[in-house]
Structure formats: structure tokens, C-alpha cells
Coordinates of C-alpha atoms and ligand atoms in Angstrom, one line a residue:
X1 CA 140.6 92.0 154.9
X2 CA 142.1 91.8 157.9
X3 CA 140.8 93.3 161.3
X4 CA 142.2 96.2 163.2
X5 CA 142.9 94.7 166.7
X6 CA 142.0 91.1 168.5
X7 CA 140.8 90.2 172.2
X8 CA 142.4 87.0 173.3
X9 CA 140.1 85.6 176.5
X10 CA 136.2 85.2 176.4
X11 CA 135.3 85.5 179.6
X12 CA 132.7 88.4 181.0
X13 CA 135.9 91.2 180.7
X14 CA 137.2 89.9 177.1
X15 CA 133.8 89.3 175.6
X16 CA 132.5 93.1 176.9
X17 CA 135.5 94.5 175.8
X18 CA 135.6 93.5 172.3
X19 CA 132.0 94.5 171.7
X20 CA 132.7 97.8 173.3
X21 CA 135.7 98.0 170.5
X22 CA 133.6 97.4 167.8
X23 CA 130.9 99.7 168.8
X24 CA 133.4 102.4 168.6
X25 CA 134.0 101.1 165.0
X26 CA 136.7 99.0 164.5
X27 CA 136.6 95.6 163.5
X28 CA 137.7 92.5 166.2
X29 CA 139.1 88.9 165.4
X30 CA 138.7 87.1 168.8
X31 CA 140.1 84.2 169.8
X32 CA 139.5 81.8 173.5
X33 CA 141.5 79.2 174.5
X34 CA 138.8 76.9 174.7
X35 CA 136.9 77.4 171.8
X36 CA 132.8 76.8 172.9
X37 CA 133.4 80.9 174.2
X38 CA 134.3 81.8 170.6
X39 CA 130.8 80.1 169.3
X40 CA 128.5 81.4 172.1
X41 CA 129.9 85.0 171.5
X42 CA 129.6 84.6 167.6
X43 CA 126.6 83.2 168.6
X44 CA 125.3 86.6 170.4
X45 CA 126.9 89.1 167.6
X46 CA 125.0 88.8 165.5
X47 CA 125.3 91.8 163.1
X48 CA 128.7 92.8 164.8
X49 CA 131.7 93.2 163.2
X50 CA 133.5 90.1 164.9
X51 CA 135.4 87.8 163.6
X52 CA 135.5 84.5 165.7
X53 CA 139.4 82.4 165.3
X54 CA 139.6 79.0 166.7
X55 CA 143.4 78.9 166.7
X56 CA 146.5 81.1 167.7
X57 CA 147.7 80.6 163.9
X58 CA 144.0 82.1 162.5
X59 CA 144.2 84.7 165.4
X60 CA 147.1 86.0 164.8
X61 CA 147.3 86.1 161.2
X62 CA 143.8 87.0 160.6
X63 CA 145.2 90.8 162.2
X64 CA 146.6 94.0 160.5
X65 CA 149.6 94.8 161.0
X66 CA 151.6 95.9 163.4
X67 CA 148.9 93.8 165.5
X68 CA 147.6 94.8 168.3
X69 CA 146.2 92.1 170.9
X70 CA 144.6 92.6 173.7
X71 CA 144.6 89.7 176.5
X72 CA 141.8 89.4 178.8
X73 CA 142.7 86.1 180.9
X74 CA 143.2 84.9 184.1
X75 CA 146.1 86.5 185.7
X76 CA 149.0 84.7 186.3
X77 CA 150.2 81.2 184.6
X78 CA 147.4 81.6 182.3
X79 CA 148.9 85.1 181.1
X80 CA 152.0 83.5 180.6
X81 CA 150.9 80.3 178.9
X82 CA 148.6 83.0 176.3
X83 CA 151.7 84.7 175.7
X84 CA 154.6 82.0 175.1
X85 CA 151.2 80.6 172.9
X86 CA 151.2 83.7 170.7
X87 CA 155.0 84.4 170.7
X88 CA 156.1 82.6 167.7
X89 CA 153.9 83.8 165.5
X90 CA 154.1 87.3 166.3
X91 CA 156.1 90.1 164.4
X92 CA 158.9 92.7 165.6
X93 CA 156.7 95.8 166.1
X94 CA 153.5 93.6 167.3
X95 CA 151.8 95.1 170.3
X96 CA 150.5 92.7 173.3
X97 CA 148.2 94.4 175.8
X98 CA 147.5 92.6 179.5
X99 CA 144.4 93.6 180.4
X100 CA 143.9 91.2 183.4
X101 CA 143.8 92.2 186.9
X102 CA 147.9 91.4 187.1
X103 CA 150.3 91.5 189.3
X104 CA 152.4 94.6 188.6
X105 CA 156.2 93.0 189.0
X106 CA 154.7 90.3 186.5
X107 CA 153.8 93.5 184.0
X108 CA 157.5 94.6 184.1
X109 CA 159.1 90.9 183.4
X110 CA 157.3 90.3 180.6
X111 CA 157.5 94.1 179.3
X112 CA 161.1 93.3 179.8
X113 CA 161.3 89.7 177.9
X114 CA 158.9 90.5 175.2
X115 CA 160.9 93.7 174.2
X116 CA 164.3 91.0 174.2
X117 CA 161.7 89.8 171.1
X118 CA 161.2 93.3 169.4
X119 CA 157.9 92.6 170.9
X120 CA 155.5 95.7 172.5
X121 CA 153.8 95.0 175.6
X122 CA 151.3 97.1 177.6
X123 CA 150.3 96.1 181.1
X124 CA 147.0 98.1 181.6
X125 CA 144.8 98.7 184.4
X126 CA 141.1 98.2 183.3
X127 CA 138.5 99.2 186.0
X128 CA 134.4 99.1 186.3
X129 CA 134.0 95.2 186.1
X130 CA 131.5 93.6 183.7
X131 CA 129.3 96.8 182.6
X132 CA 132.3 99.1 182.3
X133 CA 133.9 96.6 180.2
X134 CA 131.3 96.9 177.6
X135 CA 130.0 101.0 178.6
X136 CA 133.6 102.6 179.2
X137 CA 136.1 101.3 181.4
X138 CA 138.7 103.6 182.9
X139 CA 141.9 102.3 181.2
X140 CA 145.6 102.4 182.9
X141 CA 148.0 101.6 180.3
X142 CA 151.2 101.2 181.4
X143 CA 154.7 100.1 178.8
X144 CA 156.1 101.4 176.2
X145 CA 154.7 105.1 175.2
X146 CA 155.1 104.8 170.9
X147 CA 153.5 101.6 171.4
X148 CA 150.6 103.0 173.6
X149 CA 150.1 106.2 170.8
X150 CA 149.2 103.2 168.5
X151 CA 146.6 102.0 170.3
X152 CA 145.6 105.7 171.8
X153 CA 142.8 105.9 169.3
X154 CA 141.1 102.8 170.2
X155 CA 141.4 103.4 174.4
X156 CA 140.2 106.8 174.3
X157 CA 137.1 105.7 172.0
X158 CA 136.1 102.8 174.3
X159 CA 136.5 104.3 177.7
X160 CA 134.4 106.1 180.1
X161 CA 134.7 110.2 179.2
X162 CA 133.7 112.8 182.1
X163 CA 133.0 115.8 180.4
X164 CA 134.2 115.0 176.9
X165 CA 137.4 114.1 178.7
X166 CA 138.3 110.3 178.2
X167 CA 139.8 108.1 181.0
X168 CA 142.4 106.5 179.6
X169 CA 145.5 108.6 179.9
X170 CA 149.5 106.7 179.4
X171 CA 150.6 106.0 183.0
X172 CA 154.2 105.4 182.3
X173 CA 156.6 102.6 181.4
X174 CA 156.9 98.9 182.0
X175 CA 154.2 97.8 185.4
X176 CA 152.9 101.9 185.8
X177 CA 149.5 101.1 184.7
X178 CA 149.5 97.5 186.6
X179 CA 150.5 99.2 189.6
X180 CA 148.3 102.4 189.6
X181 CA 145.4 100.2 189.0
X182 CA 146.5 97.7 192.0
X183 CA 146.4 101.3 194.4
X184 CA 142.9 102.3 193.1
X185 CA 142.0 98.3 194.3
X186 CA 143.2 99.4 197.8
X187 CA 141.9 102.5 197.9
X188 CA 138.6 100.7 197.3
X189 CA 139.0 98.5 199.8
X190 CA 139.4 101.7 202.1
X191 CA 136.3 103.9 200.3
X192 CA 134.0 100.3 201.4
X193 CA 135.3 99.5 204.7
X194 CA 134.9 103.3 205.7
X195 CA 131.5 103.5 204.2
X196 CA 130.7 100.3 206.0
X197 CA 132.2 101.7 209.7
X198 CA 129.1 104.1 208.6
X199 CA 126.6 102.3 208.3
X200 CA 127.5 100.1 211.2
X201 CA 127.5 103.1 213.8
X202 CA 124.2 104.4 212.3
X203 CA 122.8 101.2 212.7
X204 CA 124.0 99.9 215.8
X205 CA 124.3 103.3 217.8
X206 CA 121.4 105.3 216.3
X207 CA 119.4 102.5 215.0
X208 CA 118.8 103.3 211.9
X209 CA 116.7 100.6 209.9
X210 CA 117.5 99.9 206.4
X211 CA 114.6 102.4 205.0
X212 CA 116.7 105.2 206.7
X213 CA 120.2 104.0 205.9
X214 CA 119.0 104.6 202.1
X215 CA 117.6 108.2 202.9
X216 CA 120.8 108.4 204.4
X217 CA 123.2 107.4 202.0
X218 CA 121.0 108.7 199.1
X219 CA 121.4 112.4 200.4
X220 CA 125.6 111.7 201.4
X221 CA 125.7 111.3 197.1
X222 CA 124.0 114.4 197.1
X223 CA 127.1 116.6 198.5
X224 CA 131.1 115.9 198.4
X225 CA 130.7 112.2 199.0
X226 CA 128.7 112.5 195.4
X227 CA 130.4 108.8 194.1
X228 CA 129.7 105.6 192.5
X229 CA 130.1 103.3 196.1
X230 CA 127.9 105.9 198.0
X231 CA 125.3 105.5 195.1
X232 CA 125.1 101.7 194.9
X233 CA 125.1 102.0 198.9
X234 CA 122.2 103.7 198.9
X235 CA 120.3 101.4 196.8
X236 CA 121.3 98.4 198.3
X237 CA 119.4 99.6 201.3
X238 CA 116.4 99.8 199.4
X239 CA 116.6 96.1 198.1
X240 CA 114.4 93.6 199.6
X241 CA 115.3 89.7 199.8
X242 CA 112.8 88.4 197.4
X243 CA 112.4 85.1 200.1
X244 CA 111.9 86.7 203.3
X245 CA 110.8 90.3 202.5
X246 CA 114.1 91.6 205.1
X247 CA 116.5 94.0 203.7
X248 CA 118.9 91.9 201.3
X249 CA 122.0 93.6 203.6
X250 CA 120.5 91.5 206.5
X251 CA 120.3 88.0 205.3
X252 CA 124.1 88.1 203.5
X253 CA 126.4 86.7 205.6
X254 CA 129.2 89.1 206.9
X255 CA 132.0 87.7 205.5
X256 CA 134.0 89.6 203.5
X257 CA 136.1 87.7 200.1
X258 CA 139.2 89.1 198.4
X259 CA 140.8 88.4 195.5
X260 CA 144.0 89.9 197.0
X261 CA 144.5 93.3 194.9
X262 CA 144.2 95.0 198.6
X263 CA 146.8 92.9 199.8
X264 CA 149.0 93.7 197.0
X265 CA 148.9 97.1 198.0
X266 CA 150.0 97.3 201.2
X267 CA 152.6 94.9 200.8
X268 CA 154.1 97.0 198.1
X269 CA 153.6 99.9 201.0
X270 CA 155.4 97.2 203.5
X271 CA 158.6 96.9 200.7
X272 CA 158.7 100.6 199.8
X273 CA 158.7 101.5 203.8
X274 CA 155.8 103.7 203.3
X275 CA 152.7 104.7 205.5
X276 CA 149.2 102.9 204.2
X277 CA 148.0 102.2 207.2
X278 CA 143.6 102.9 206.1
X279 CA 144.0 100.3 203.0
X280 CA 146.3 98.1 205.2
X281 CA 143.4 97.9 207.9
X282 CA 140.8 97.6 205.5
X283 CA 142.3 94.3 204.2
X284 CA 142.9 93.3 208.0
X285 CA 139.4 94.3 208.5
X286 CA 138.4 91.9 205.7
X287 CA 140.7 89.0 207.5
X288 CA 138.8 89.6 210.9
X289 CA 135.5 89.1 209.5
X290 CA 136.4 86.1 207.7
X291 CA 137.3 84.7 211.2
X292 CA 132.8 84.2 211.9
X293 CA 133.0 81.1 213.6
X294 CA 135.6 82.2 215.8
X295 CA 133.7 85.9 216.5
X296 CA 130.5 83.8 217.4
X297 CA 132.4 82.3 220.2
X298 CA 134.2 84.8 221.0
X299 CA 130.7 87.1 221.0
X300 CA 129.7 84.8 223.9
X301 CA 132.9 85.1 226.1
X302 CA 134.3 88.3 225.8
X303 CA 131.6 91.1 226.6
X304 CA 131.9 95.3 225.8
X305 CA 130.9 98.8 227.3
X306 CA 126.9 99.4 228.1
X307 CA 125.5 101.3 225.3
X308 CA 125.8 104.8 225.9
X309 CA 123.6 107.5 223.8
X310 CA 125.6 110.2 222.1
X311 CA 124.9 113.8 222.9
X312 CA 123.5 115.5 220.1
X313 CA 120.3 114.9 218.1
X314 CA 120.1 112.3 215.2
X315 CA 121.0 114.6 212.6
X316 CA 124.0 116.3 214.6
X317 CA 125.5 112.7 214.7
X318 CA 124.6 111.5 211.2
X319 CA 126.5 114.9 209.9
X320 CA 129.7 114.4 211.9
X321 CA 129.6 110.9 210.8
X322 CA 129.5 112.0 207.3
X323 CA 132.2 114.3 207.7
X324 CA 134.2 111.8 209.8
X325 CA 133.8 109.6 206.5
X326 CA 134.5 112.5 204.2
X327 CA 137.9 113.2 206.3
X328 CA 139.1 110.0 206.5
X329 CA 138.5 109.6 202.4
X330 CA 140.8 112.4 202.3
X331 CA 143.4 110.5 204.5
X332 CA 143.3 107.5 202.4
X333 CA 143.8 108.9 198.8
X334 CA 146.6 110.8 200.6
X335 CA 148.1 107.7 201.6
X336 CA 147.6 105.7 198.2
X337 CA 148.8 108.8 196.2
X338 CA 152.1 109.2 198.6
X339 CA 152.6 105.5 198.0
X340 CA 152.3 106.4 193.9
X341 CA 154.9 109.2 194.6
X342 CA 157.1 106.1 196.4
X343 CA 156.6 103.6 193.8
X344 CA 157.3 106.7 190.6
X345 CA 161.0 107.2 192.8
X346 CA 161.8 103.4 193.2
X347 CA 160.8 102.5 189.4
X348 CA 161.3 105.6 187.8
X349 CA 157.8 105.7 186.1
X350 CA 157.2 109.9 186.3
X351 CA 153.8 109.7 187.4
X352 CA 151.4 112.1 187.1
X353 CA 149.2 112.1 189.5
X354 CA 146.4 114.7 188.4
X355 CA 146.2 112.7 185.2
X356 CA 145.8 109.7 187.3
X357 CA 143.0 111.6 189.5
X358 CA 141.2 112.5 186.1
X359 CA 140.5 109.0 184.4
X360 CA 139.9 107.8 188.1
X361 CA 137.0 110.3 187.9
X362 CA 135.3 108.0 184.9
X363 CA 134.5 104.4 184.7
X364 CA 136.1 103.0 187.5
X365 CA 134.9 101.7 190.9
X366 CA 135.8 104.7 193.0
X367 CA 134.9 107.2 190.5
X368 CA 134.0 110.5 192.4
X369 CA 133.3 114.2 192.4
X370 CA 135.9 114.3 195.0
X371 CA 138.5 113.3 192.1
X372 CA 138.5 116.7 190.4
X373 CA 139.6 118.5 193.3
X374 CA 142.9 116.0 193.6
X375 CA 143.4 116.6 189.9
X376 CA 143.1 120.3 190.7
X377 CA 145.3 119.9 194.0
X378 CA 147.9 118.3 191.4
X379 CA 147.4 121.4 188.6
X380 CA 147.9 123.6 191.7
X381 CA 151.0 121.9 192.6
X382 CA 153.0 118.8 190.5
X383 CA 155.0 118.5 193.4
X384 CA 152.8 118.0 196.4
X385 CA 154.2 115.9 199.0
X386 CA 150.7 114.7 200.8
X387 CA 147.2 115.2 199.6
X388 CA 146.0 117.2 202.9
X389 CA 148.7 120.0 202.1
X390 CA 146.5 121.0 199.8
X391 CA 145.1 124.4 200.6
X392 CA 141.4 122.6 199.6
X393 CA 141.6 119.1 201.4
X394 CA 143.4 121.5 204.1
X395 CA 140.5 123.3 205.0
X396 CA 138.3 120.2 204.5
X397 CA 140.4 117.8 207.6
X398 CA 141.2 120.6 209.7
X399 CA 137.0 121.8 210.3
X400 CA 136.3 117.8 210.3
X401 CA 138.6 116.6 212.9
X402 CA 136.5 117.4 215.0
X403 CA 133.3 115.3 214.0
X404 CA 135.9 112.2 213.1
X405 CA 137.5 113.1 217.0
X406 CA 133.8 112.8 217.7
X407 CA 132.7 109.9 216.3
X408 CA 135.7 107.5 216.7
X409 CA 135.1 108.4 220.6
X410 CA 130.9 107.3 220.4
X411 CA 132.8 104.1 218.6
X412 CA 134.7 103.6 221.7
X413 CA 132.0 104.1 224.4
X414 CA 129.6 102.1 222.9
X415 CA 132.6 99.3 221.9
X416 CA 131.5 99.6 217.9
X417 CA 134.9 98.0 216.0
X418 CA 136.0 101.1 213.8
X419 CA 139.1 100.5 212.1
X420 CA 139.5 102.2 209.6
X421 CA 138.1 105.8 211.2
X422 CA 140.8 105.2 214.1
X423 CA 143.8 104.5 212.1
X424 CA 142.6 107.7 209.5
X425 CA 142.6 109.9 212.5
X426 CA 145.7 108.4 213.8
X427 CA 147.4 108.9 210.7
X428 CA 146.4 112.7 210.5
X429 CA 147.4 113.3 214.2
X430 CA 150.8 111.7 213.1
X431 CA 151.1 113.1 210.1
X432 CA 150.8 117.0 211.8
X433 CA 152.9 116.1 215.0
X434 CA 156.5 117.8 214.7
X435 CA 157.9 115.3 217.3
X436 CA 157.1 112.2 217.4
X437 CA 158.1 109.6 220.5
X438 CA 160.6 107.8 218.5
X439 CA 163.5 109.3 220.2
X440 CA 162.5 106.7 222.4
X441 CA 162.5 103.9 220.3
X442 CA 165.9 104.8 218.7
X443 CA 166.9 104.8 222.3
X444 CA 165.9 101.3 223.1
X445 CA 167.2 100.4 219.8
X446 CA 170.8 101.5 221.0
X447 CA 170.6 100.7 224.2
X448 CA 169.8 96.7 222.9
X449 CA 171.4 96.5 219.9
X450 CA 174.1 99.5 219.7
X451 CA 172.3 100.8 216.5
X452 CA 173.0 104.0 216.6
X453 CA 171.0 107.7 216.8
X454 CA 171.2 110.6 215.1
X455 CA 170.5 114.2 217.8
X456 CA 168.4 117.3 217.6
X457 CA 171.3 119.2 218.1
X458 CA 173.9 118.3 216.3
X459 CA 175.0 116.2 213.2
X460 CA 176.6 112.9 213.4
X461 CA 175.9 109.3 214.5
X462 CA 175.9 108.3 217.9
X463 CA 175.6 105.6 220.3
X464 CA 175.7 105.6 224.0
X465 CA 177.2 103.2 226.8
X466 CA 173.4 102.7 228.4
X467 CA 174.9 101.0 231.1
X468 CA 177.8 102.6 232.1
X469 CA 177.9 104.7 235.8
Ligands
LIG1 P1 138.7 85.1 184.2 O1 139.6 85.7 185.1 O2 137.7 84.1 184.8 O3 139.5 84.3 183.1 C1 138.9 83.4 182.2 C2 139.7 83.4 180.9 O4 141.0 83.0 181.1 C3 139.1 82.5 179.9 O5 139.1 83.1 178.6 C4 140.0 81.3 180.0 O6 140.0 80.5 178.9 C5 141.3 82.0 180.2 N1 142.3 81.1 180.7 C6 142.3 80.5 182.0 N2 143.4 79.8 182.1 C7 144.0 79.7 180.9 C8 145.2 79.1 180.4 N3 146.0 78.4 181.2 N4 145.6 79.4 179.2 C9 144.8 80.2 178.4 N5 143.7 80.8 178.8 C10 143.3 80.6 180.0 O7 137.9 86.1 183.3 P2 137.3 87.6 183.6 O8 136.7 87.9 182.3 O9 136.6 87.7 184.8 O10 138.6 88.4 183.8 C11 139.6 88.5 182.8 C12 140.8 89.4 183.3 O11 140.3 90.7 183.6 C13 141.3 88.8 184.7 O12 142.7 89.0 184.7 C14 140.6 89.6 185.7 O13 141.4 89.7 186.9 C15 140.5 91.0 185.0 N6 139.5 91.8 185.5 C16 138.3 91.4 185.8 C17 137.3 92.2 186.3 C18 135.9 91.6 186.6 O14 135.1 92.4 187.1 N7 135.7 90.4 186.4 C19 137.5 93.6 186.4 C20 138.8 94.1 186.0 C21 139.7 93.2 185.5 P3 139.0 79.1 178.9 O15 137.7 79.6 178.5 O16 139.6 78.3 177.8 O17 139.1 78.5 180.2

């Protein structure tokens, strides 16, 4: 008999994935490239219903039809190469999912080609690494929607439910799902360089040792920053380097990788000409600490302020730099769900962004409590133009400016590099300001270049002889 869907790709995401499939109770042919993954996985499922293939012609006819194959490789060439591998033996009505971390343009070429073929194909976001793979992922599935009801069933039974409600919802056509999935990677790139500009103040300003960072962090997951990156923060203060006995956080190097998902985001802000200036940073801030050698010289040429302590007990200042982080949160998802709203116009994809909010609540890396009130700022209103119109998220930045005002200005005095706090509150004094000083600009812009303004008082285009009397 044949089986009811196949995983193609048997590293960590693939391998999880399938076992999480047939947990749920369906039965998986899986097939790898190179085929000592296909043993060692045979090898550890034992009593599983997994069927191990050791070519794309056993693969793909060992599957029901119309199949449904999943791809978990590398992204890129090797998503292409899996694909034009598969192609010929594949029926009209066949359904190819992309599970890999891709790029979302890529999604919507080969949505595109494959469908020249008769061919399905779903680019789909899958989120909570290794463990979600095989627990419940949350799922962003993105392409065509009779091809996604097909699969429906299977998504909703392996991902991550939060209160019986599963985390796999259709995004939309062609690169949706690719795309959505490449803004929650920013906006985790924000959520870890804001929770780190926390930490960093509380240990540089207030001196907080390791001990008291987890206290810290372990009460923050307590209240609205209740979330998956607070919680592992907290207990990697608690973790000890097994060699020295210091806290692991202070023997790892600060140098920060990427795998360039962040990037992606902001230059799809750059080409859509809108604001993501908190993820933008965040990947900026990952550049500058990658630049260690240089900051170790630079450490012993350029100097900084004299400390100066901040007024207010230890616990004053710990709470506004909770709310300062709490704020700022606010300003990013504002910012990553305006540039979904830009992204839906250009490609006409009809998000929805309280369903997106909803499986972001499950499974993923930046699950949060904080999730359900966007989902309910979305049920309040479908059509709401920036997150911090909301009449909750509101109240929430406008009784918090004044602890992020607050702490961004202790950053300053005491010359403590905060990024990603200055560019949130920047953002939200932008954001709120009716006039901004580009009148200026547009004036230098037409007084060197003759490129026109438009004026408050009238309508019409209009340029000026900047030079004349
Ligand atoms: P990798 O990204 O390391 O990819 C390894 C797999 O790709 C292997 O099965 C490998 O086959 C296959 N592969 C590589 N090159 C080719 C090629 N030219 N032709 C055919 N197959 C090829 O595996 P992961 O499990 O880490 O990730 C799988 C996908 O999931 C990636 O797109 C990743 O970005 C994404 N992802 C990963 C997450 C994670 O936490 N790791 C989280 C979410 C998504 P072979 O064994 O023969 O080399």
C-alpha cells in the first residue's frame, strides 16, 4: 500500500518532521539525497510507520495519489536541484511543499513554473527549530489554497495548538507563507537584541550578576513579557560553564552569527520604501559586534562618559527598563506587521494579520502572551494601519514612554550602546509627530536638483528659483 505523504531531506528539520507526521497517524515514505540519512533514520524508527526510499523513482512512486511531498533541504540551489530531481516523475495534481528556510521571491518562481507543469507548490514557513519540528511547529503555508485544503489535515495535526487552536493557518498565494515567516525572523532578531540592550544596562549600570539577571528575567515571564525568548533568557542565566564554574553567558564570545533571514527583512522594507528601522538595527547591531577585533582596539583609543548612577532605587530602574523593553516590543511588531500590510498591497496576497498573530502565538520562536492581544487588535479592527493605534498597545506606549525616555537617557550618560531602544523611541516620536522637518529636505532637494515640492496650502507641484534676487 502506498503511504499518505513523503519528506524529502533528512537533516535535523526533515527527519523531526516526518516522525512528528507519523505520530499524528499517517504513514511517511522518506527519501535523502544521500542515502546513509535514510538508513540511520530507519535505523532509529524502529516501530514507526516509515518507509525508507533510496531513489526519486521508489520515492515518488511509493506515494498515494495526488502526492503530497514535503521538502526539507537546504535552501537555495539545493531546492532547485530536489525539485527539477522529482519533476519528471511527478503527476498533474501532485503537491510539492518547501519547507526550508527560503527565500520568499524564490517561493513565487517556482510556485509560478511548477504550476506551467499542473504541478502544486506550497512555500511554507516552519518555525521552532529542531524540537518544534518534531513537538508542533508553527506552520506558514503559503501557494495555492485547494492545494493547501489537501494537506490541511496533516498541518493542523502536527503543529503546535494554543488552546485547542492549531498554528498553522493558509497565509495566502504564491511566497505569503515564505514571506511572513522571513518577518517573524526579523522580528526575532529585534525581540533578542532588545532583550539583550536589557541585560546589558542591568549588568553594566546596575551590576547585576548573572544569579540576579535570572531572578530578573524569570519574574519579566511572569507578566506581559510572559514569552518563549524571556523564558530561555532566564535560564540561561542560571547555567554554569561546566569548565570554569562562571556563568556560561560570560565565557561565549560576543559575536553574534546570522544566517541572513534578518537581512532579508529589512531589505524587503528597503525595496517596499517602508519604515523597519528596530529589525534593521538589530541586524546592524549583529554586524557591529561581529567587528571584535576592531572594537578591542577601538576600546583602547576612543574613551566614554564617567559612570553616572541613576536616580531611583534598583527596582524603580529594573521596572522602567522592563517597560522600556515591553514598549519598544510594541514598536517592532508594529513595524513588521505595517511592512506585512506593504508586502499584502505589492503582491496582492490579502493577509490576515490576526490569523498571522494567532499561529505566531504557538510553536514558534517569538511565541508570546503578547500575541493574543495583536490578534485581538486585528478582530477589533481588519483594517488597522499601525499596531500602536490600537486602543490596548495605545494605552500600553503612551504610560511607558516615559520609562523608555528614561532609560535610553541613563544609556547615554553612562555611554551604554542601545540601539535598538533609541531607534524604537525614535520611531514612536516620529510616528506621533504631525510635521515632520522634511519641508526642509524637499527644499534642499529643489534648490539642488529642481525636484519639485508639493505646499501646505495649496495643491500642485512646485519648484522655486532658489537663487534668484
Ligand atoms: P540543512 O539546511 O542542513 O540541509 C541539509 C539537507 O539538504 C540534507 O538532506 C541534504 O542532503 C540536503 N541537500 C543539500 N544540498 C543538496 C543538493 N544539492 N541536492 C539535494 N539535497 C541537498 O538541514 P536542516 O534540517 O537544518 O534544515 C532543512 C531546511 O529547514 C532548511 O531550509 C533550513 O533553513 C530550514 N529550517 C531549519 C531550521 C533549523 O532550526 N535547523 C528551522 C526552520 C527551518 P544530503 O544529506 O545528501 O547532503
Amino acid at each position: 500500500s502506498k503511504q499518505q505523504i513523503g519528506v524529502v531531506g533528512l537533516a535535523v528539520m526533515g527527519k523531526n518532521l516526518a516522525w512528528n507526521i507519523e505520530s499524528r497517524g499517517y504513514t511517511v515514505s522518506v527519501y535523502n539525497r544521500s542515502s546513509e540519512k535514510v538508513d540511520d533514520m530507519l535505523k532509529e524508527s524502529v516501530g514507526k510507520q516509515i518507509v525508507g526510499t533510496y531513489s526519486v523513482e521508489e520515492f515518488v512512486s511509493s506515494l498515494e495519489s495526488p502526492r503530497k511531498i514535503m521538502l526539507m533541504v537546504q535552501a537555495g540551489a539545493a531546492t532547485d536541484a530536489t525539485i527539477n530531481s522529482l519533476l519528471p516523475l511527478l503527476d498533474k495534481g501532485d503537491i510539492l511543499i518547501d519547507g526550508g528556510n527560503t527565500y520568499y521571491k524564490d517561493t513565487i518562481r517556482r510556485n509560478k513554473e511548477l504550476s506551467e507543469h499542473g504541478i502544486h507548490f506550497i512555500g511554507t514557513g516552519v518555525s521552532g527549530g529542531e524540537e518544534g519540528a518534531l513537538t508542533g511547529p508553527s506552520i506558514m503555508p503559503g501557494g495555492q489554497k485547494e492545494a493547501y485544503e489537501l494537506v490541511a489535515p496533516i498541518f493542523e495535526a502536527i503543529s503546535a495548538k494554543v488552546n485547542g487552536d492549531a498554528c498553522s493557518i493558509y497565509i495566502g498565494p504564491d511566497g505569503a507563507g515564505h514571506y511572513v515567516k522571513m518577518v517573524h525572523n526579523g522580528i526575532e532578531y529585534a525581540d533578542m537584541q532588545l532583550i539583550a540592550e536589557s541585560y546589558f544596562l542591568m549588568k553594566n549600570v546596575l551590576n547585576l550578576s548573572a544569579d540576579e539577571l535570572h531572578e530578573v528575567f524569570a519574574e519579566w515571564n511572569k507578566g506581559e513579557l510572559d514569552s518563549y525568548l524571556i523564558e530561555i533568557t532566564a535560564d540561561i542565566f542560571k547555567k554554569k560553564d561546566a569548565e570554569t564554574g562562571k556563568p556560561m553567558v560570560d565565557v561565549i564570545l560576543d559575536k553574534a552569527g546570522q544566517k541572513g533571514t534578518g537581512k532579508w527583512t529589512s531589505q524587503s522594507a528597503l525595496d517596499l520604501g517602508t519604515p523597519l528601522p528596530i529589525i534593521t538595527e538589530s541586524v546592524f547591531a549583529r554586524f557591529i559586534s561581529s567587528l571584535k577585533e576592531e572594537r578591542v582596539k577601538a576600546s583602547k583609543v576612543l574613551s566614554g562618559p564617567a559612570p553616572v548612577l541613576p536616580e531611583g532605587s534598583k527596582e524603580e530602574v529594573i521596572e522602567a527598563i522592563r517597560r522600556a523593553l515591553y514598549m519598544s516590543k510594541i514598536a517592532s511588531y508594529a513595524q513588521g506587521f505595517a511592512q506585512m500590510r506593504a508586502a499584502s498591497e505589492e503582491y496582492d496576497w490579502n493577509l490576515q494579520y490576526g490569523d498571522i498573530a494567532m499561529i505566531f502565538r504557538g510553536g514558534c520562536i517569538i511565541r508570546a502572551q503578547f500575541l493574543q492581544k495583536i490578534k485581538e487588535a486585528y478582530d477589533r479592527d481588519p483594517g488597522l494601519l499601525n499596531l500602536m493605534l490600537d486602543e490596548y498597545f495605545k494605552e500600553i506606549v503612551e504610560s511607558y514612554q516615559a520609562a523608555l525616555r528614561e532609560v535610553i537617557s541613563i544609556a547615554v550618560k553612562n555611554g551604554v550602546p542601545v540601539p535598538g531602544f533609541s531607534t524604537a523611541l525614535s520611531y514612536y516620536d516620529s510616528y506621533r509627530t504631525e510635521t515632520l522637518p522634511a519641508n526642509l529636505i524637499q527644499a534642499q532637494r529643489d534648490y539642488f536638483g529642481a525636484h519639485t515640492y508639493q505646499r501646505v496650502d495649496k495643491d500642485g507641484t512646485f519648484h522655486t528659483e532658489w537663487l534668484e534676487d
